[in-house]
Protein backbone atom coordinates (compact mmCIF):
# COMPACT_ATOMS: atom_id res chain seq x y z
CA UNK A 1 0.00 0.00 0.00
CA UNK A 2 2.81 2.40 0.90
CA UNK A 3 4.53 1.78 -2.40
CA UNK A 4 1.32 2.48 -4.31
CA UNK A 5 0.78 5.79 -2.47
CA UNK A 6 4.38 6.88 -3.07
CA UNK A 7 4.08 5.99 -6.77
CA UNK A 8 0.83 7.94 -7.04
CA UNK A 9 2.37 11.02 -5.40
CA UNK A 10 5.38 10.88 -7.77
CA UNK A 11 3.10 10.58 -10.80
CA UNK A 12 1.00 13.58 -9.68
CA UNK A 13 4.07 15.71 -8.92
CA UNK A 14 5.63 14.86 -12.27
CA UNK A 15 2.42 15.82 -14.06
CA UNK A 16 2.34 19.17 -12.23
CA UNK A 17 5.95 20.01 -12.98
CA UNK A 18 5.02 21.79 -16.21
CA UNK A 19 6.38 21.53 -19.72
CA UNK A 20 10.06 21.70 -20.44
CA UNK A 21 11.42 23.56 -23.43
CA UNK A 22 10.38 26.66 -25.35
CA UNK A 23 6.86 28.01 -25.20
CA UNK A 24 4.82 27.47 -28.33
CA UNK A 25 3.11 30.20 -30.38
CA UNK A 26 0.09 32.07 -28.99
CA UNK A 27 -3.32 30.74 -29.89
CA UNK A 28 -5.98 32.71 -31.76
CA UNK A 29 -7.76 35.69 -30.13
CA UNK A 30 -10.87 34.72 -28.20
CA UNK A 31 -14.29 36.31 -28.71
CA UNK A 32 -14.82 39.92 -27.60
CA UNK A 33 -16.42 40.33 -24.18
CA UNK A 34 -19.52 42.28 -23.27
CA UNK A 35 -19.23 46.10 -23.27
CA UNK A 36 -18.57 47.72 -19.89
CA UNK A 37 -20.95 49.86 -17.91
CA UNK A 38 -21.68 53.37 -19.12
CA UNK A 39 -19.50 56.15 -17.74
CA UNK A 40 -20.64 58.76 -15.25
CA UNK A 41 -22.62 60.74 -17.82
CA UNK A 42 -22.46 64.27 -19.10
CA UNK A 43 -20.68 66.86 -16.96
CA UNK A 44 -21.42 70.58 -17.23
CA UNK A 45 -20.38 73.57 -15.13
CA UNK A 46 -22.04 76.94 -14.56
CA UNK A 47 -20.51 79.93 -12.80
CA UNK A 48 -22.76 82.64 -11.43
CA UNK A 49 -22.06 85.78 -9.39
CA UNK A 50 -23.80 85.69 -6.02
CA UNK A 51 -26.47 88.40 -6.01
CA UNK A 52 -27.35 91.01 -3.37
CA UNK A 53 -29.95 88.61 -1.91
CA UNK A 54 -27.05 86.14 -1.25
CA UNK A 55 -28.25 83.59 -3.80
CA UNK A 56 -27.01 82.26 -7.14
CA UNK A 57 -29.14 80.24 -9.55
CA UNK A 58 -28.38 78.40 -12.78
CA UNK A 59 -30.95 76.79 -15.08
CA UNK A 60 -29.82 73.27 -15.91
CA UNK A 61 -30.07 71.48 -19.29
CA UNK A 62 -33.44 69.97 -20.21
CA UNK A 63 -31.65 66.68 -21.01
CA UNK A 64 -31.62 66.04 -17.25
CA UNK A 65 -35.32 65.22 -17.51
CA UNK A 66 -38.22 66.04 -15.26
CA UNK A 67 -38.38 63.09 -12.88
CA UNK A 68 -38.40 64.45 -9.31
CA UNK A 69 -36.96 61.11 -8.13
CA UNK A 70 -33.91 61.40 -10.40
CA UNK A 71 -32.12 64.66 -9.59
CA UNK A 72 -28.75 65.36 -11.21
CA UNK A 73 -25.52 64.92 -9.29
CA UNK A 74 -24.65 68.39 -8.02
CA UNK A 75 -21.48 69.80 -6.48
CA UNK A 76 -21.17 73.45 -5.45
CA UNK A 77 -18.13 75.64 -4.92
CA UNK A 78 -17.60 79.31 -4.16
CA UNK A 79 -14.68 81.70 -4.47
CA UNK A 80 -13.86 85.36 -4.11
CA UNK A 81 -11.47 85.37 -7.08
CA UNK A 82 -11.98 82.61 -9.69
CA UNK A 83 -8.62 83.28 -11.39
CA UNK A 84 -6.80 82.30 -8.17
CA UNK A 85 -8.04 78.72 -8.60
CA UNK A 86 -9.04 78.39 -4.96
CA UNK A 87 -12.59 77.07 -4.67
CA UNK A 88 -14.33 76.37 -1.36
CA UNK A 89 -16.58 73.32 -1.45
CA UNK A 90 -20.08 74.12 -0.24
CA UNK A 91 -20.88 70.88 1.51
CA UNK A 92 -22.77 72.00 4.56
CA UNK A 93 -26.27 70.64 4.91
CA UNK A 94 -29.24 72.97 5.19
CA UNK A 95 -28.24 75.74 7.54
CA UNK A 96 -29.70 79.00 8.74
CA UNK A 97 -26.31 80.72 8.68
CA UNK A 98 -23.87 79.12 6.21
CA UNK A 99 -24.10 78.51 2.44
CA UNK A 100 -25.85 75.44 1.08
CA UNK A 101 -26.81 74.20 -2.38
CA UNK A 102 -29.87 72.50 -3.77
CA UNK A 103 -31.11 70.98 -7.01
CA UNK A 104 -34.67 72.27 -7.44
CA UNK A 105 -37.32 71.06 -9.91
CA UNK A 106 -39.89 73.76 -10.61
CA UNK A 107 -42.29 73.77 -13.54
CA UNK A 108 -40.47 70.85 -15.17
CA UNK A 109 -37.08 72.61 -15.13
CA UNK A 110 -34.14 71.75 -12.86
CA UNK A 111 -32.14 74.60 -11.38
CA UNK A 112 -29.07 74.64 -9.17
CA UNK A 113 -29.20 77.12 -6.31
CA UNK A 114 -26.70 78.36 -3.78
CA UNK A 115 -28.27 80.10 -0.80
CA UNK A 116 -26.61 82.32 1.85
CA UNK A 117 -23.48 82.93 -0.20
CA UNK A 118 -21.17 85.92 0.05
CA UNK A 119 -22.42 88.82 -2.11
CA UNK A 120 -20.21 89.43 -5.14
CA UNK A 121 -18.36 86.10 -4.91
CA UNK A 122 -18.68 83.48 -7.64
CA UNK A 123 -20.65 80.26 -7.26
CA UNK A 124 -19.70 77.29 -9.42
CA UNK A 125 -22.20 74.49 -10.00
CA UNK A 126 -20.85 71.20 -11.38
CA UNK A 127 -23.62 68.93 -12.63
CA UNK A 128 -23.47 65.33 -13.86
CA UNK A 129 -26.50 63.72 -15.47
CSV table of N, CA, C and O in Angstrom, one decimal, residues 10-113:
chain,number,residue,atom,x,y,z
A,10,UNK,N,4.4,10.6,-6.8
A,10,UNK,CA,5.4,10.9,-7.8
A,10,UNK,C,4.8,11.1,-9.1
A,10,UNK,O,5.2,12.1,-9.8
A,11,UNK,N,3.8,10.4,-9.5
A,11,UNK,CA,3.1,10.6,-10.8
A,11,UNK,C,2.4,11.9,-10.8
A,11,UNK,O,2.5,12.7,-11.8
A,12,UNK,N,1.7,12.3,-9.8
A,12,UNK,CA,1.0,13.6,-9.7
A,12,UNK,C,2.0,14.7,-9.7
A,12,UNK,O,1.8,15.7,-10.4
A,13,UNK,N,3.1,14.6,-8.9
A,13,UNK,CA,4.1,15.7,-8.9
A,13,UNK,C,4.8,15.9,-10.3
A,13,UNK,O,5.0,17.0,-10.7
A,14,UNK,N,5.0,14.8,-10.9
A,14,UNK,CA,5.6,14.9,-12.3
A,14,UNK,C,4.7,15.5,-13.2
A,14,UNK,O,5.1,16.3,-14.1
A,15,UNK,N,3.4,15.2,-13.2
A,15,UNK,CA,2.4,15.8,-14.1
A,15,UNK,C,2.3,17.3,-13.8
A,15,UNK,O,2.0,18.1,-14.7
A,16,UNK,N,2.5,17.8,-12.6
A,16,UNK,CA,2.3,19.2,-12.2
A,16,UNK,C,3.6,20.0,-12.5
A,16,UNK,O,3.6,21.2,-12.3
A,17,UNK,N,4.7,19.3,-12.8
A,17,UNK,CA,6.0,20.0,-13.0
A,17,UNK,C,5.9,21.0,-14.1
A,17,UNK,O,6.7,21.9,-14.2
A,18,UNK,N,5.1,20.9,-15.1
A,18,UNK,CA,5.0,21.8,-16.2
A,18,UNK,C,5.9,21.3,-17.4
A,18,UNK,O,6.7,20.4,-17.3
A,19,UNK,N,5.7,21.9,-18.5
A,19,UNK,CA,6.4,21.5,-19.7
A,19,UNK,C,7.8,22.0,-19.7
A,19,UNK,O,8.1,23.1,-19.1
A,20,UNK,N,8.7,21.3,-20.3
A,20,UNK,CA,10.1,21.7,-20.4
A,20,UNK,C,10.3,22.1,-21.9
A,20,UNK,O,9.6,21.7,-22.8
A,21,UNK,N,11.1,23.1,-22.1
A,21,UNK,CA,11.4,23.6,-23.4
A,21,UNK,C,10.8,24.9,-23.7
A,21,UNK,O,10.2,25.5,-22.8
A,22,UNK,N,10.9,25.3,-25.0
A,22,UNK,CA,10.4,26.7,-25.4
A,22,UNK,C,8.9,26.7,-25.4
A,22,UNK,O,8.2,25.7,-25.7
A,23,UNK,N,8.3,27.8,-25.1
A,23,UNK,CA,6.9,28.0,-25.2
A,23,UNK,C,6.4,28.1,-26.7
A,23,UNK,O,7.1,28.7,-27.5
A,24,UNK,N,5.3,27.5,-27.0
A,24,UNK,CA,4.8,27.5,-28.3
A,24,UNK,C,4.2,28.8,-28.7
A,24,UNK,O,4.1,29.7,-27.9
A,25,UNK,N,3.7,28.9,-29.9
A,25,UNK,CA,3.1,30.2,-30.4
A,25,UNK,C,1.8,30.4,-29.7
A,25,UNK,O,1.1,29.5,-29.2
A,26,UNK,N,1.4,31.7,-29.6
A,26,UNK,CA,0.1,32.1,-29.0
A,26,UNK,C,-1.1,31.6,-29.8
A,26,UNK,O,-1.0,31.5,-31.1
A,27,UNK,N,-2.1,31.2,-29.2
A,27,UNK,CA,-3.3,30.7,-29.9
A,27,UNK,C,-4.1,31.9,-30.5
A,27,UNK,O,-3.7,33.1,-30.3
A,28,UNK,N,-5.2,31.6,-31.2
A,28,UNK,CA,-6.0,32.7,-31.8
A,28,UNK,C,-6.7,33.5,-30.7
A,28,UNK,O,-6.9,33.1,-29.6
A,29,UNK,N,-7.0,34.8,-31.0
A,29,UNK,CA,-7.8,35.7,-30.1
A,29,UNK,C,-9.1,35.1,-29.8
A,29,UNK,O,-9.8,34.6,-30.8
A,30,UNK,N,-9.5,35.2,-28.6
A,30,UNK,CA,-10.9,34.7,-28.2
A,30,UNK,C,-11.9,35.7,-28.6
A,30,UNK,O,-11.7,36.8,-29.1
A,31,UNK,N,-13.2,35.4,-28.4
A,31,UNK,CA,-14.3,36.3,-28.7
A,31,UNK,C,-14.3,37.6,-27.8
A,31,UNK,O,-13.8,37.5,-26.7
A,32,UNK,N,-14.8,38.7,-28.4
A,32,UNK,CA,-14.8,39.9,-27.6
A,32,UNK,C,-15.8,39.8,-26.5
A,32,UNK,O,-16.9,39.2,-26.7
A,33,UNK,N,-15.5,40.4,-25.3
A,33,UNK,CA,-16.4,40.3,-24.2
A,33,UNK,C,-17.5,41.4,-24.3
A,33,UNK,O,-17.6,42.1,-25.2
A,34,UNK,N,-18.4,41.3,-23.3
A,34,UNK,CA,-19.5,42.3,-23.3
A,34,UNK,C,-19.0,43.7,-23.0
A,34,UNK,O,-18.0,43.9,-22.3
A,35,UNK,N,-19.7,44.7,-23.5
A,35,UNK,CA,-19.2,46.1,-23.3
A,35,UNK,C,-19.4,46.4,-21.8
A,35,UNK,O,-20.3,45.9,-21.1
A,36,UNK,N,-18.5,47.3,-21.3
A,36,UNK,CA,-18.6,47.7,-19.9
A,36,UNK,C,-19.7,48.6,-19.6
A,36,UNK,O,-20.5,49.1,-20.5
A,37,UNK,N,-19.9,49.0,-18.3
A,37,UNK,CA,-21.0,49.9,-17.9
A,37,UNK,C,-20.7,51.3,-18.5
A,37,UNK,O,-19.6,51.7,-18.7
A,38,UNK,N,-21.8,52.0,-18.6
A,38,UNK,CA,-21.7,53.4,-19.1
A,38,UNK,C,-20.9,54.2,-18.1
A,38,UNK,O,-21.0,54.0,-16.9
A,39,UNK,N,-20.3,55.2,-18.6
A,39,UNK,CA,-19.5,56.2,-17.7
A,39,UNK,C,-20.4,57.0,-16.9
A,39,UNK,O,-21.6,56.8,-16.9
A,40,UNK,N,-19.8,58.0,-16.2
A,40,UNK,CA,-20.6,58.8,-15.2
A,40,UNK,C,-21.7,59.7,-15.9
A,40,UNK,O,-22.5,60.3,-15.2
A,41,UNK,N,-21.6,59.9,-17.2
A,41,UNK,CA,-22.6,60.7,-17.8
A,41,UNK,C,-22.0,62.0,-18.3
A,41,UNK,O,-20.8,62.2,-18.4
A,42,UNK,N,-22.9,63.0,-18.6
A,42,UNK,CA,-22.5,64.3,-19.1
A,42,UNK,C,-22.2,65.2,-17.9
A,42,UNK,O,-23.0,65.3,-17.0
A,43,UNK,N,-21.1,65.9,-18.0
A,43,UNK,CA,-20.7,66.9,-17.0
A,43,UNK,C,-20.7,68.3,-17.5
A,43,UNK,O,-20.1,68.5,-18.6
A,44,UNK,N,-21.4,69.2,-16.9
A,44,UNK,CA,-21.4,70.6,-17.2
A,44,UNK,C,-21.2,71.4,-16.0
A,44,UNK,O,-21.4,71.0,-14.9
A,45,UNK,N,-20.6,72.6,-16.2
A,45,UNK,CA,-20.4,73.6,-15.1
A,45,UNK,C,-21.0,74.9,-15.4
A,45,UNK,O,-21.0,75.3,-16.6
A,46,UNK,N,-21.5,75.6,-14.4
A,46,UNK,CA,-22.0,76.9,-14.6
A,46,UNK,C,-21.5,77.8,-13.5
A,46,UNK,O,-21.5,77.4,-12.3
A,47,UNK,N,-21.0,79.0,-13.8
A,47,UNK,CA,-20.5,79.9,-12.8
A,47,UNK,C,-21.4,81.1,-12.8
A,47,UNK,O,-21.8,81.6,-13.9
A,48,UNK,N,-21.8,81.6,-11.6
A,48,UNK,CA,-22.8,82.6,-11.4
A,48,UNK,C,-22.3,83.5,-10.3
A,48,UNK,O,-21.8,83.1,-9.3
A,49,UNK,N,-22.4,84.9,-10.5
A,49,UNK,CA,-22.1,85.8,-9.4
A,49,UNK,C,-23.2,85.8,-8.4
A,49,UNK,O,-24.4,85.8,-8.7
A,50,UNK,N,-22.8,85.7,-7.1
A,50,UNK,CA,-23.8,85.7,-6.0
A,50,UNK,C,-24.4,87.1,-5.9
A,50,UNK,O,-23.7,88.1,-5.7
A,51,UNK,N,-25.7,87.1,-6.0
A,51,UNK,CA,-26.5,88.4,-6.0
A,51,UNK,C,-26.6,89.0,-4.6
A,51,UNK,O,-26.2,88.5,-3.6
A,52,UNK,N,-27.2,90.2,-4.6
A,52,UNK,CA,-27.3,91.0,-3.4
A,52,UNK,C,-28.2,90.3,-2.4
A,52,UNK,O,-28.1,90.5,-1.2
A,53,UNK,N,-29.1,89.4,-2.8
A,53,UNK,CA,-29.9,88.6,-1.9
A,53,UNK,C,-29.2,87.3,-1.4
A,53,UNK,O,-29.9,86.5,-0.8
A,54,UNK,N,-27.9,87.2,-1.7
A,54,UNK,CA,-27.0,86.1,-1.2
A,54,UNK,C,-27.3,84.8,-1.9
A,54,UNK,O,-27.1,83.8,-1.3
A,55,UNK,N,-28.0,84.8,-3.1
A,55,UNK,CA,-28.2,83.6,-3.8
A,55,UNK,C,-27.6,83.6,-5.2
A,55,UNK,O,-27.3,84.7,-5.7
A,56,UNK,N,-27.4,82.4,-5.8
A,56,UNK,CA,-27.0,82.3,-7.1
A,56,UNK,C,-27.8,81.1,-7.7
A,56,UNK,O,-28.0,80.1,-7.0
A,57,UNK,N,-28.3,81.3,-8.9
A,57,UNK,CA,-29.1,80.2,-9.5
A,57,UNK,C,-28.7,80.0,-11.0
A,57,UNK,O,-28.4,81.0,-11.7
A,58,UNK,N,-28.7,78.8,-11.4
A,58,UNK,CA,-28.4,78.4,-12.8
A,58,UNK,C,-29.4,77.4,-13.3
A,58,UNK,O,-29.8,76.5,-12.6
A,59,UNK,N,-30.0,77.7,-14.5
A,59,UNK,CA,-30.9,76.8,-15.1
A,59,UNK,C,-30.2,75.7,-15.7
A,59,UNK,O,-29.2,75.9,-16.5
A,60,UNK,N,-30.5,74.4,-15.4
A,60,UNK,CA,-29.8,73.3,-15.9
A,60,UNK,C,-30.4,72.8,-17.2
A,60,UNK,O,-31.5,73.1,-17.6
A,61,UNK,N,-29.6,72.0,-18.0
A,61,UNK,CA,-30.1,71.5,-19.3
A,61,UNK,C,-31.3,70.6,-19.2
A,61,UNK,O,-31.5,69.9,-18.2
A,62,UNK,N,-32.2,70.7,-20.2
A,62,UNK,CA,-33.4,70.0,-20.2
A,62,UNK,C,-33.2,68.5,-20.4
A,62,UNK,O,-34.0,67.7,-20.0
A,63,UNK,N,-32.0,68.1,-20.8
A,63,UNK,CA,-31.6,66.7,-21.0
A,63,UNK,C,-31.6,65.9,-19.7
A,63,UNK,O,-31.7,64.7,-19.6
A,64,UNK,N,-31.6,66.7,-18.6
A,64,UNK,CA,-31.6,66.0,-17.2
A,64,UNK,C,-33.0,65.3,-17.0
A,64,UNK,O,-33.0,64.3,-16.3
A,65,UNK,N,-34.0,65.8,-17.7
A,65,UNK,CA,-35.3,65.2,-17.5
A,65,UNK,C,-36.1,66.0,-16.5
A,65,UNK,O,-35.7,67.0,-15.9
A,66,UNK,N,-37.3,65.4,-16.2
A,66,UNK,CA,-38.2,66.0,-15.3
A,66,UNK,C,-38.7,65.1,-14.1
A,66,UNK,O,-39.6,65.4,-13.4
A,67,UNK,N,-38.0,64.0,-13.9
A,67,UNK,CA,-38.4,63.1,-12.9
A,67,UNK,C,-37.9,63.6,-11.5
A,67,UNK,O,-36.7,63.7,-11.3
A,68,UNK,N,-38.8,63.9,-10.6
A,68,UNK,CA,-38.4,64.4,-9.3
A,68,UNK,C,-37.6,63.4,-8.5
A,68,UNK,O,-37.0,63.8,-7.5
A,69,UNK,N,-37.7,62.1,-8.9
A,69,UNK,CA,-37.0,61.1,-8.1
A,69,UNK,C,-35.6,60.8,-8.7
A,69,UNK,O,-34.9,59.9,-8.3
A,70,UNK,N,-35.2,61.6,-9.8
A,70,UNK,CA,-33.9,61.4,-10.4
A,70,UNK,C,-33.2,62.7,-10.6
A,70,UNK,O,-33.0,63.2,-11.7
A,71,UNK,N,-32.8,63.4,-9.5
A,71,UNK,CA,-32.1,64.7,-9.6
A,71,UNK,C,-30.7,64.4,-10.2
A,71,UNK,O,-30.2,63.3,-10.1
A,72,UNK,N,-30.1,65.5,-10.7
A,72,UNK,CA,-28.8,65.4,-11.2
A,72,UNK,C,-27.8,65.3,-10.0
A,72,UNK,O,-28.1,65.7,-8.9
A,73,UNK,N,-26.6,64.9,-10.3
A,73,UNK,CA,-25.5,64.9,-9.3
A,73,UNK,C,-25.0,66.4,-9.3
A,73,UNK,O,-24.7,66.9,-10.3
A,74,UNK,N,-25.0,67.0,-8.1
A,74,UNK,CA,-24.7,68.4,-8.0
A,74,UNK,C,-23.6,68.6,-7.0
A,74,UNK,O,-23.6,68.1,-5.9
A,75,UNK,N,-22.5,69.4,-7.4
A,75,UNK,CA,-21.5,69.8,-6.5
A,75,UNK,C,-21.4,71.3,-6.6
A,75,UNK,O,-21.6,71.9,-7.7
A,76,UNK,N,-21.2,72.0,-5.5
A,76,UNK,CA,-21.2,73.4,-5.5
A,76,UNK,C,-19.9,73.9,-4.8
A,76,UNK,O,-19.4,73.4,-3.9
A,77,UNK,N,-19.4,75.0,-5.4
A,77,UNK,CA,-18.1,75.6,-4.9
A,77,UNK,C,-18.3,77.2,-4.9
A,77,UNK,O,-19.2,77.7,-5.6
A,78,UNK,N,-17.5,77.9,-4.2
A,78,UNK,CA,-17.6,79.3,-4.2
A,78,UNK,C,-16.2,79.9,-4.0
A,78,UNK,O,-15.3,79.2,-3.4
A,79,UNK,N,-16.0,81.1,-4.6
A,79,UNK,CA,-14.7,81.7,-4.5
A,79,UNK,C,-14.8,83.2,-4.6
A,79,UNK,O,-15.8,83.7,-5.1
A,80,UNK,N,-13.9,83.9,-4.0
A,80,UNK,CA,-13.9,85.4,-4.1
A,80,UNK,C,-13.2,85.8,-5.4
A,80,UNK,O,-13.7,86.7,-6.1
A,81,UNK,N,-12.2,85.0,-5.9
A,81,UNK,CA,-11.5,85.4,-7.1
A,81,UNK,C,-11.3,84.1,-7.9
A,81,UNK,O,-10.3,83.3,-7.6
A,82,UNK,N,-12.1,83.8,-8.9
A,82,UNK,CA,-12.0,82.6,-9.7
A,82,UNK,C,-10.6,82.4,-10.3
A,82,UNK,O,-10.1,81.2,-10.3
A,83,UNK,N,-9.9,83.4,-10.7
A,83,UNK,CA,-8.6,83.3,-11.4
A,83,UNK,C,-7.6,82.7,-10.4
A,83,UNK,O,-6.6,82.2,-10.9
A,84,UNK,N,-7.8,82.8,-9.1
A,84,UNK,CA,-6.8,82.3,-8.2
A,84,UNK,C,-6.8,80.8,-8.2
A,84,UNK,O,-5.9,80.1,-7.7
A,85,UNK,N,-7.9,80.2,-8.6
A,85,UNK,CA,-8.0,78.7,-8.6
A,85,UNK,C,-8.3,78.1,-7.2
A,85,UNK,O,-8.1,76.9,-7.0
A,86,UNK,N,-8.7,78.9,-6.3
A,86,UNK,CA,-9.0,78.4,-5.0
A,86,UNK,C,-10.6,78.4,-4.8
A,86,UNK,O,-11.2,79.5,-4.7
A,87,UNK,N,-11.1,77.2,-4.8
A,87,UNK,CA,-12.6,77.1,-4.7
A,87,UNK,C,-12.9,76.4,-3.4
A,87,UNK,O,-12.4,75.4,-3.0
A,88,UNK,N,-13.9,77.0,-2.6
A,88,UNK,CA,-14.3,76.4,-1.4
A,88,UNK,C,-15.5,75.5,-1.7
A,88,UNK,O,-16.5,75.9,-2.3
A,89,UNK,N,-15.5,74.2,-1.3
A,89,UNK,CA,-16.6,73.3,-1.5
A,89,UNK,C,-17.7,73.7,-0.5
A,89,UNK,O,-17.5,73.9,0.7
A,90,UNK,N,-18.9,73.8,-1.1
A,90,UNK,CA,-20.1,74.1,-0.2
A,90,UNK,C,-20.7,72.8,0.0
A,90,UNK,O,-21.4,72.2,-0.8
A,91,UNK,N,-20.4,72.2,1.2
A,91,UNK,CA,-20.9,70.9,1.5
A,91,UNK,C,-21.6,70.8,2.8
A,91,UNK,O,-21.9,69.8,3.3
A,92,UNK,N,-22.0,72.0,3.3
A,92,UNK,CA,-22.8,72.0,4.6
A,92,UNK,C,-24.2,71.6,4.2
A,92,UNK,O,-24.7,72.0,3.1
A,93,UNK,N,-24.9,70.9,5.1
A,93,UNK,CA,-26.3,70.6,4.9
A,93,UNK,C,-27.1,71.9,5.1
A,93,UNK,O,-26.5,73.0,5.3
A,94,UNK,N,-28.4,71.8,5.0
A,94,UNK,CA,-29.2,73.0,5.2
A,94,UNK,C,-28.9,73.7,6.5
A,94,UNK,O,-28.8,73.1,7.5
A,95,UNK,N,-28.7,75.0,6.4
A,95,UNK,CA,-28.2,75.7,7.5
A,95,UNK,C,-28.9,77.1,7.5
A,95,UNK,O,-29.2,77.7,6.4
A,96,UNK,N,-29.1,77.7,8.7
A,96,UNK,CA,-29.7,79.0,8.7
A,96,UNK,C,-28.6,80.1,8.6
A,96,UNK,O,-29.0,81.3,8.5
A,97,UNK,N,-27.4,79.7,8.7
A,97,UNK,CA,-26.3,80.7,8.7
A,97,UNK,C,-25.2,80.5,7.6
A,97,UNK,O,-24.6,81.5,7.2
A,98,UNK,N,-24.9,79.3,7.2
A,98,UNK,CA,-23.9,79.1,6.2
A,98,UNK,C,-24.4,78.7,4.9
A,98,UNK,O,-25.6,78.2,4.7
A,99,UNK,N,-23.6,78.8,3.8
A,99,UNK,CA,-24.1,78.5,2.4
A,99,UNK,C,-24.5,77.0,2.3
A,99,UNK,O,-23.9,76.2,2.9
A,100,UNK,N,-25.5,76.8,1.5
A,100,UNK,CA,-25.9,75.4,1.1
A,100,UNK,C,-26.4,75.5,-0.3
A,100,UNK,O,-26.7,76.5,-0.9
A,101,UNK,N,-26.4,74.3,-1.0
A,101,UNK,CA,-26.8,74.2,-2.4
A,101,UNK,C,-28.0,73.2,-2.5
A,101,UNK,O,-28.1,72.3,-1.6
A,102,UNK,N,-28.7,73.4,-3.5
A,102,UNK,CA,-29.9,72.5,-3.8
A,102,UNK,C,-30.1,72.4,-5.3
A,102,UNK,O,-29.9,73.3,-6.0
A,103,UNK,N,-30.6,71.2,-5.7
A,103,UNK,CA,-31.1,71.0,-7.0
A,103,UNK,C,-32.6,71.1,-6.9
A,103,UNK,O,-33.2,70.4,-6.0
A,104,UNK,N,-33.2,72.0,-7.6
A,104,UNK,CA,-34.7,72.3,-7.4
A,104,UNK,C,-35.4,72.1,-8.8
A,104,UNK,O,-35.0,72.6,-9.8
A,105,UNK,N,-36.5,71.3,-8.7
A,105,UNK,CA,-37.3,71.1,-9.9
A,105,UNK,C,-38.6,71.9,-9.8
A,105,UNK,O,-39.4,71.7,-8.9
A,106,UNK,N,-38.7,72.9,-10.6
A,106,UNK,CA,-39.9,73.8,-10.6
A,106,UNK,C,-40.4,73.9,-12.0
A,106,UNK,O,-39.7,74.3,-12.9
A,107,UNK,N,-41.7,73.6,-12.2
A,107,UNK,CA,-42.3,73.8,-13.5
A,107,UNK,C,-41.6,72.9,-14.6
A,107,UNK,O,-41.5,73.3,-15.8
A,108,UNK,N,-41.1,71.8,-14.2
A,108,UNK,CA,-40.5,70.8,-15.2
A,108,UNK,C,-39.0,71.2,-15.6
A,108,UNK,O,-38.5,70.7,-16.5
A,109,UNK,N,-38.5,72.2,-14.8
A,109,UNK,CA,-37.1,72.6,-15.1
A,109,UNK,C,-36.2,72.5,-13.9
A,109,UNK,O,-36.6,73.0,-12.8
A,110,UNK,N,-35.1,71.8,-14.0
A,110,UNK,CA,-34.1,71.7,-12.9
A,110,UNK,C,-33.3,73.0,-12.8
A,110,UNK,O,-32.8,73.5,-13.8
A,111,UNK,N,-33.1,73.5,-11.6
A,111,UNK,CA,-32.1,74.6,-11.4
A,111,UNK,C,-31.2,74.2,-10.2
A,111,UNK,O,-31.5,73.4,-9.4
A,112,UNK,N,-30.0,74.8,-10.3
A,112,UNK,CA,-29.1,74.6,-9.2
A,112,UNK,C,-29.1,76.0,-8.4
A,112,UNK,O,-29.0,77.0,-9.0
A,113,UNK,N,-29.2,75.9,-7.1
A,113,UNK,CA,-29.2,77.1,-6.3
A,113,UNK,C,-28.2,77.1,-5.1
A,113,UNK,O,-28.1,76.1,-4.4
